[in-house]
mmCIF file of C-alpha atoms in Angstrom:
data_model
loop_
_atom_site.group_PDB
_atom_site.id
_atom_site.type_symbol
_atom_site.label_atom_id
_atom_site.label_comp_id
_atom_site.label_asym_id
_atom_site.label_seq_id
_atom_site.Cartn_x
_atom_site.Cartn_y
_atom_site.Cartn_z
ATOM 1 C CA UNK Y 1 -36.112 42.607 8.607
ATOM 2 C CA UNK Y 2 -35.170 42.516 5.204
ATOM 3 C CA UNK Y 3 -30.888 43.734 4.433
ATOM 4 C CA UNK Y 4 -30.003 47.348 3.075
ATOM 5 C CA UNK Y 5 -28.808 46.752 -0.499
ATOM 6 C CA UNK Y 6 -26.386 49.382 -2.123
ATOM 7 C CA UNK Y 7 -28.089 52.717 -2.684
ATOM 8 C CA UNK Y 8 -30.881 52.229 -0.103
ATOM 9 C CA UNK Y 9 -30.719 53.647 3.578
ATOM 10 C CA UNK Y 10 -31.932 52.505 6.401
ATOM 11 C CA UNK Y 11 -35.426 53.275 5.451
ATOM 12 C CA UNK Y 12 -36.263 52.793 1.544
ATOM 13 C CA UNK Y 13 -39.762 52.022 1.827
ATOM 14 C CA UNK Y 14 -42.376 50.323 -1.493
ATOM 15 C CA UNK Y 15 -44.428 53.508 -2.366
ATOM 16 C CA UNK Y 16 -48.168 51.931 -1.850
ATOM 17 C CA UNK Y 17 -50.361 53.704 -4.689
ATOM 18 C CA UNK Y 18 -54.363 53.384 -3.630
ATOM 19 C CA UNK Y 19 -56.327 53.967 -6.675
ATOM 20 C CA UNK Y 20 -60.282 54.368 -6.931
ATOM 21 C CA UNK Y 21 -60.643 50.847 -8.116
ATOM 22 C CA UNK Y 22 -62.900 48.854 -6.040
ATOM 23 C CA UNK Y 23 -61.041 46.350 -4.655
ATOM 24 C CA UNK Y 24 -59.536 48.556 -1.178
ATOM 25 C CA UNK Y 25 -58.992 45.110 0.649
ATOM 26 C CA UNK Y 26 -56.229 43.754 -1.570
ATOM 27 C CA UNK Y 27 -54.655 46.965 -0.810
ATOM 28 C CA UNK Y 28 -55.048 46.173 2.958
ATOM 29 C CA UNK Y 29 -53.692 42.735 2.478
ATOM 30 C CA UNK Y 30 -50.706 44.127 0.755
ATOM 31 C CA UNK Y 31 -49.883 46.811 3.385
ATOM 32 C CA UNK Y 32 -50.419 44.238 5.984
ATOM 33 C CA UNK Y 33 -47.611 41.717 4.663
ATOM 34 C CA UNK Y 34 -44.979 44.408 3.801
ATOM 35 C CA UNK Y 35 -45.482 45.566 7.600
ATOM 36 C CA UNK Y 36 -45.034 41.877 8.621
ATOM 37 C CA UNK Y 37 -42.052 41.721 6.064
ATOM 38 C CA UNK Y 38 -40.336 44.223 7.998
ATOM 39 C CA UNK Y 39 -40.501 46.965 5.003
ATOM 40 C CA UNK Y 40 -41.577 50.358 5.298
ATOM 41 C CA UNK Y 41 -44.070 52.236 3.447
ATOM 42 C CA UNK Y 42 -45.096 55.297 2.221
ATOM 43 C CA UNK Y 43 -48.639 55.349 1.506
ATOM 44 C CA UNK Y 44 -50.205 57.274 -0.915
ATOM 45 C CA UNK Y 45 -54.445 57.733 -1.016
ATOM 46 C CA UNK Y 46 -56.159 58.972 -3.827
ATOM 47 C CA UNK Y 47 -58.922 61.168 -3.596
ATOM 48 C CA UNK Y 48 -61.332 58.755 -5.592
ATOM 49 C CA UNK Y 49 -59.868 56.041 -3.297
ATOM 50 C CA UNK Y 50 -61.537 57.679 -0.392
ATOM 51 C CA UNK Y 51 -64.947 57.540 -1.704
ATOM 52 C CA UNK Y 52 -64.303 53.875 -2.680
ATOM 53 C CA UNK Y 53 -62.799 53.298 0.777
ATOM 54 C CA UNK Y 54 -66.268 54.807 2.585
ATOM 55 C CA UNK Y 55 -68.154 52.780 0.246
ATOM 56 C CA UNK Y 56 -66.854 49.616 0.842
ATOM 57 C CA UNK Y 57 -65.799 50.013 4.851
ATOM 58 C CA UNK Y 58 -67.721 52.497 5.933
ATOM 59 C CA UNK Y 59 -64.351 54.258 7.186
ATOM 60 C CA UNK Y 60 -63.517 57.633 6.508
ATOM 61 C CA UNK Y 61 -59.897 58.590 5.626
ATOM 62 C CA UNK Y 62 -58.908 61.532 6.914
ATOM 63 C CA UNK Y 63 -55.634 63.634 6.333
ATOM 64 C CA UNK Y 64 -55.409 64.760 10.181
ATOM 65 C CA UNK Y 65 -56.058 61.093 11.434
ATOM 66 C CA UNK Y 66 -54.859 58.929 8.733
ATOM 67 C CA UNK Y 67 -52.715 56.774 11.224
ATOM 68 C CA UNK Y 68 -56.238 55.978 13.518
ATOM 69 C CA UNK Y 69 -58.221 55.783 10.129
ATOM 70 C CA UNK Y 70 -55.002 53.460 8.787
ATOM 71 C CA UNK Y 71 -55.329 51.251 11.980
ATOM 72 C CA UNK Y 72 -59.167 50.990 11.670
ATOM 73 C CA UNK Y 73 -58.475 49.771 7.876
ATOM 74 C CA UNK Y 74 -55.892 47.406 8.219
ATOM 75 C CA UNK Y 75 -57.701 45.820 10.895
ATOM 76 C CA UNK Y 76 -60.320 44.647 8.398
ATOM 77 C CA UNK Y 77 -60.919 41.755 7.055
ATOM 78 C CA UNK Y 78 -62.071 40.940 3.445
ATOM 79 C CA UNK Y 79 -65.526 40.244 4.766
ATOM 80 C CA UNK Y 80 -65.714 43.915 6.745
ATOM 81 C CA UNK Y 81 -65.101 42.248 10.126
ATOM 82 C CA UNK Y 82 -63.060 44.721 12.514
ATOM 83 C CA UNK Y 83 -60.905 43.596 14.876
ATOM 84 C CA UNK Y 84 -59.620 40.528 12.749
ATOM 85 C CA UNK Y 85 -55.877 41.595 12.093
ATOM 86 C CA UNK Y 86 -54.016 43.843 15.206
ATOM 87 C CA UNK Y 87 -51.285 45.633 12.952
ATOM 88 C CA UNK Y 88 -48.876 48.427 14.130
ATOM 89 C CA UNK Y 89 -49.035 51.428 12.149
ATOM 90 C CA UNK Y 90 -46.989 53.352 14.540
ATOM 91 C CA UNK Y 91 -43.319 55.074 14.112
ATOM 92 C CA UNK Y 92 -41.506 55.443 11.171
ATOM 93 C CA UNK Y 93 -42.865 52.207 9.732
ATOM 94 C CA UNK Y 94 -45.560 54.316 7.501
ATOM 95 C CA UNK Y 95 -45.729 57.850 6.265
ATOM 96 C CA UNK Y 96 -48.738 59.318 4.473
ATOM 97 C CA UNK Y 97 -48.782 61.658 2.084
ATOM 98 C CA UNK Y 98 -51.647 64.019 0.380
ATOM 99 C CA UNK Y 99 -52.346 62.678 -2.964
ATOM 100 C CA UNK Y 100 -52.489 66.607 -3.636
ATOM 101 C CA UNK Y 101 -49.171 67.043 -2.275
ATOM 102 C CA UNK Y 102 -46.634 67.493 -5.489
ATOM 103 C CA UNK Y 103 -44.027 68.421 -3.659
ATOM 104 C CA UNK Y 104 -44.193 65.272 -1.516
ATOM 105 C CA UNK Y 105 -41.019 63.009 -1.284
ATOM 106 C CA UNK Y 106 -42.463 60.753 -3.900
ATOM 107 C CA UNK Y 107 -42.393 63.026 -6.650
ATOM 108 C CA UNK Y 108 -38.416 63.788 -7.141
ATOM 109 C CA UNK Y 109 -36.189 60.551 -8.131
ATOM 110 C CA UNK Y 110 -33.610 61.474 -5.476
ATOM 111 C CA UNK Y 111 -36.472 60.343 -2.938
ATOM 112 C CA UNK Y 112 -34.993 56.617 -1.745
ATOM 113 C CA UNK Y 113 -37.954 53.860 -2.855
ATOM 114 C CA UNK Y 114 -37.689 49.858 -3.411
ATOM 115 C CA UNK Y 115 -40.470 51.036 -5.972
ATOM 116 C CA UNK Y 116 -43.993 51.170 -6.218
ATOM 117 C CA UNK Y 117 -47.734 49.122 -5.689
ATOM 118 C CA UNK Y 118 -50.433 50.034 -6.935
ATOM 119 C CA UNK Y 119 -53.500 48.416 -5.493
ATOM 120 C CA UNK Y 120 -55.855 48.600 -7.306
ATOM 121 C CA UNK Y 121 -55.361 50.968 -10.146
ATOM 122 C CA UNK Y 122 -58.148 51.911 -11.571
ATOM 123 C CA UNK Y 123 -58.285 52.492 -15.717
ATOM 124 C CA UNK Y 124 -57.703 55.911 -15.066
ATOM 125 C CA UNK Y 125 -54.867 55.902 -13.294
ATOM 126 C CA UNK Y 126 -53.732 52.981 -15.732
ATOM 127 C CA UNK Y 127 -53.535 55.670 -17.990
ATOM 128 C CA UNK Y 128 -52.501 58.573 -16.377
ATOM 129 C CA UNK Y 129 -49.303 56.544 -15.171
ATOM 130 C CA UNK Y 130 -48.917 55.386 -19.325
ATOM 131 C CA UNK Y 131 -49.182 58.704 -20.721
ATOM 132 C CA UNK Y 132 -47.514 60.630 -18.161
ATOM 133 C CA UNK Y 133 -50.014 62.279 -16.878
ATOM 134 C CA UNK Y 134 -48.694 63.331 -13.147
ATOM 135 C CA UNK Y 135 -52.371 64.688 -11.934
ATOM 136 C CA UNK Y 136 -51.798 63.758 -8.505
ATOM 137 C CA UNK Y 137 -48.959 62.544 -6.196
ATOM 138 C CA UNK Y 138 -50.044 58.889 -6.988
ATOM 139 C CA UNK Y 139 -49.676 59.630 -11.163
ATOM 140 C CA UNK Y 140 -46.429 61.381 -10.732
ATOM 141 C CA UNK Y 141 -44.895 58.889 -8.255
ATOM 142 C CA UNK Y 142 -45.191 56.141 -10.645
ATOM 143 C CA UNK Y 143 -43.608 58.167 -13.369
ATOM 144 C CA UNK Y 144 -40.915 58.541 -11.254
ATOM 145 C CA UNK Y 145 -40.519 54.847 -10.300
ATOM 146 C CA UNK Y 146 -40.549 54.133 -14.006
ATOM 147 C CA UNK Y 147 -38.008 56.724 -14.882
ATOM 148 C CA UNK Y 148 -35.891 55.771 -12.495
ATOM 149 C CA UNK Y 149 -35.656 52.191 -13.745
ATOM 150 C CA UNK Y 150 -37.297 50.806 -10.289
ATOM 151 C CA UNK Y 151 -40.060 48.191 -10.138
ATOM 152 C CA UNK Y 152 -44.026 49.700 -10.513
ATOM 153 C CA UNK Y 153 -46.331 47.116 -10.125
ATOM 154 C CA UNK Y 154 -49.573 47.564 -11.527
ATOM 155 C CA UNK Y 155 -52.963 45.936 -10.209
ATOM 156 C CA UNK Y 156 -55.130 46.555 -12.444
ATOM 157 C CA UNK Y 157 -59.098 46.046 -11.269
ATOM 158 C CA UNK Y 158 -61.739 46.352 -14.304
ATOM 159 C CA UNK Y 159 -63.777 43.941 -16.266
ATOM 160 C CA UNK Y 160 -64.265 43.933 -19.262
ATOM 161 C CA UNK Y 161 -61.366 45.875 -20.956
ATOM 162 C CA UNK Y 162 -61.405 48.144 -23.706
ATOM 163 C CA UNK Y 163 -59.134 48.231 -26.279
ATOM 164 C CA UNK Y 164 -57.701 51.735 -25.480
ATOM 165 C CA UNK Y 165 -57.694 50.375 -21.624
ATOM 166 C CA UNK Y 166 -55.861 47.479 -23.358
ATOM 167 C CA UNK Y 167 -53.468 50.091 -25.232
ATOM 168 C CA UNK Y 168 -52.349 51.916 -22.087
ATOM 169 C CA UNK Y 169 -51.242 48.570 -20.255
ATOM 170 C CA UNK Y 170 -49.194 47.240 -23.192
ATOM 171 C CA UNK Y 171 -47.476 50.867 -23.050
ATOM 172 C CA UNK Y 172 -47.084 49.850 -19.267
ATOM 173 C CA UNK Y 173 -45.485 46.910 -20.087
ATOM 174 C CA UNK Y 174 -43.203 48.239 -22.635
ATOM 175 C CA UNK Y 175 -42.318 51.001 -19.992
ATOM 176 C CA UNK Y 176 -40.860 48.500 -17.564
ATOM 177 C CA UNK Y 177 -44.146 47.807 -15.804
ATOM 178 C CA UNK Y 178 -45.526 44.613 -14.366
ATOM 179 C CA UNK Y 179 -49.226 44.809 -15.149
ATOM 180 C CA UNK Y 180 -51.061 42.286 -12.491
ATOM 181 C CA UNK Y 181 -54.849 41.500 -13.017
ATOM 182 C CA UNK Y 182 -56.793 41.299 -9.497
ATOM 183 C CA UNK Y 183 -57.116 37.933 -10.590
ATOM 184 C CA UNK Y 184 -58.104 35.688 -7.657
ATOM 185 C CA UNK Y 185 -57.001 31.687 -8.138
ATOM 186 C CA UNK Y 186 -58.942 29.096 -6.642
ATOM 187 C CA UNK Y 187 -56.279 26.197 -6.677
ATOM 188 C CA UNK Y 188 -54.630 27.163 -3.340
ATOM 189 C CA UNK Y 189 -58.174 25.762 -1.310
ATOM 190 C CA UNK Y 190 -59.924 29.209 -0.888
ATOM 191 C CA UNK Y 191 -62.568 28.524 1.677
ATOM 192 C CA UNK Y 192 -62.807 32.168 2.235
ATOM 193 C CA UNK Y 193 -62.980 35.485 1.009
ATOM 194 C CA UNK Y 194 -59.933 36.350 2.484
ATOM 195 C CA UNK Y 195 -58.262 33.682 0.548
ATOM 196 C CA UNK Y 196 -59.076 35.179 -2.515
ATOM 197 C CA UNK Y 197 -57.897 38.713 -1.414
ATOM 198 C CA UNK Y 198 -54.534 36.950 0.208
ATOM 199 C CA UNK Y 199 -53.561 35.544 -3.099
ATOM 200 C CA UNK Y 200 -54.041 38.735 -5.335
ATOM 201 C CA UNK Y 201 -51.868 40.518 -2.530
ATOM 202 C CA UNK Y 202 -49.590 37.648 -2.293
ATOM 203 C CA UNK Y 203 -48.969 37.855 -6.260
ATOM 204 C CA UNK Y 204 -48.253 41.675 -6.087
ATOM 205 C CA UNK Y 205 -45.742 41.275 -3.415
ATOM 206 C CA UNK Y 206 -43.857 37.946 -5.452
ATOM 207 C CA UNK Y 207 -43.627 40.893 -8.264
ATOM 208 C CA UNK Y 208 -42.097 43.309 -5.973
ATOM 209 C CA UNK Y 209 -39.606 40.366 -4.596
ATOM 210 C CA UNK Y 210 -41.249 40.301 -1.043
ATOM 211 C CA UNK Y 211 -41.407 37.355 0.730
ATOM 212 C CA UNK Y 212 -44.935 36.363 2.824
ATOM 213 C CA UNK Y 213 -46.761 33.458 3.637
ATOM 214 C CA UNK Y 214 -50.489 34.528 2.161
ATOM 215 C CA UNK Y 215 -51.198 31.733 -0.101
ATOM 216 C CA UNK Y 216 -50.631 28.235 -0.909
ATOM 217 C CA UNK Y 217 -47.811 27.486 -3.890
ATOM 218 C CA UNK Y 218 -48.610 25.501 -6.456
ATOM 219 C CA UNK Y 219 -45.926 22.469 -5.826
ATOM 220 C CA UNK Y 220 -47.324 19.959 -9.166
ATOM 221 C CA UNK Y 221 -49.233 18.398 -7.277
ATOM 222 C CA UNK Y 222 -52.844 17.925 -8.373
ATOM 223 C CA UNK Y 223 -55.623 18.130 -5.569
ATOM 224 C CA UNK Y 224 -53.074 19.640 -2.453
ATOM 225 C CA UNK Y 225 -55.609 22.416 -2.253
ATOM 226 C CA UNK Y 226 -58.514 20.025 -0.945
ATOM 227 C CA UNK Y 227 -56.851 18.440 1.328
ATOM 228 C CA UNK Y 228 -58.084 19.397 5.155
ATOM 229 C CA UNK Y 229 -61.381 20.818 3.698
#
């Protein structure tokens, strides 16, 4: 269980932002290690997400059964297998909140937050959260991480980019965000899909400061990622 630093209390949870982007298992990889990390989180579902969510699972998220819907998710793995990961969503350890919900916790600074993930973020939100947008819960959260000086990371999902998509994440950057490609590595001695999901997730938590154990760490050494294949 990770310390309470000055100014947090006994439950400042990372705000997890889930965009429309395709990409819903890095988010389930990230929610998995900050449970295992001992950190709480308040989860935050966009309606677009939902769709994407269906699309790619098959599961339905549902406001009045998030927690069995959450469960059902988390459980996942990269490849759609359920059953692979048991992971207790139980207790104070999550809340959900209505991405409609503006008057959520998440939307007023005095709310207590480590900060905020956002995997993936979509272009759209990309650029909601750079030009202030606040359409949603998700939109104005972020403006409140950023305004508050704490960390937003950004995981960006899209290929190619445009230049105005290219505009809004410089303006992230300059705002204080860390923009983070869902840019899988191969070094580490992926021999599965989960691999590849593991390290995008495990490079969004080393931005938040998070310690895990999801991928290998490049130690100089070439070849370290073959070895045992």
């Amino acid at each position: 269980m990770n310390p309470v630093k000055p100014g947090e209390t006994s439950r400042t949870p990372w705000i997890v932002g889930v965009s429309g982007a395709s990409g819903t298992p890095y988010a389930a990889a990230v929610l998995r290690a900050l449970l295992a990390a001992g950190e709480s989180v308040d989860l935050v579902v966009s309606r677009a997400s939902r769709l994407t969510l269906l699309d790619e699972t098959g599961i339905a998220f549902r406001d009045a059964h998030w927690r069995d819907d959450l469960r059902e998710w988390l459980g996942r793995g990269a490849d759609g297998k359920p059953g692979t990961f048991q992971v207790d969503v139980d207790g104070e350890c999550v809340r959900y909140w209505s991405a409609g919900d503006l008057a959520a916790g998440p939307s007023s600074g005095s709310y207590p937050a480590k900060g905020m993930l956002i995997v993936p973020a979509s272009t759209s939100c990309a650029a909601g959260v750079a030009l202030g947008l606040s359409k949603d819960l998700l939109q104005r959260a972020a403006s409140v991480t950023l305004k508050e000086g704490r960390r937003l990371v950004v995981a960006v999902r899209e290929t190619p980019l445009s230049g105005q998509t290219l505009k809004h994440l410089v303006a992230l950057d300059e705002a204080g965000a860390v923009v983070l490609p869902a840019s899988p590595a191969f070094y580490a001695g992926a021999t599965h899909i989960q691999d590849l999901v593991d390290f995008v997730a495990g490079r969004v938590l080393d931005a938040a400061g998070v310690p895990h154990g999801l991928y290998r760490r490049w130690e100089g050494e070439l070849g370290g990622g073959t070895r045992g294949t």
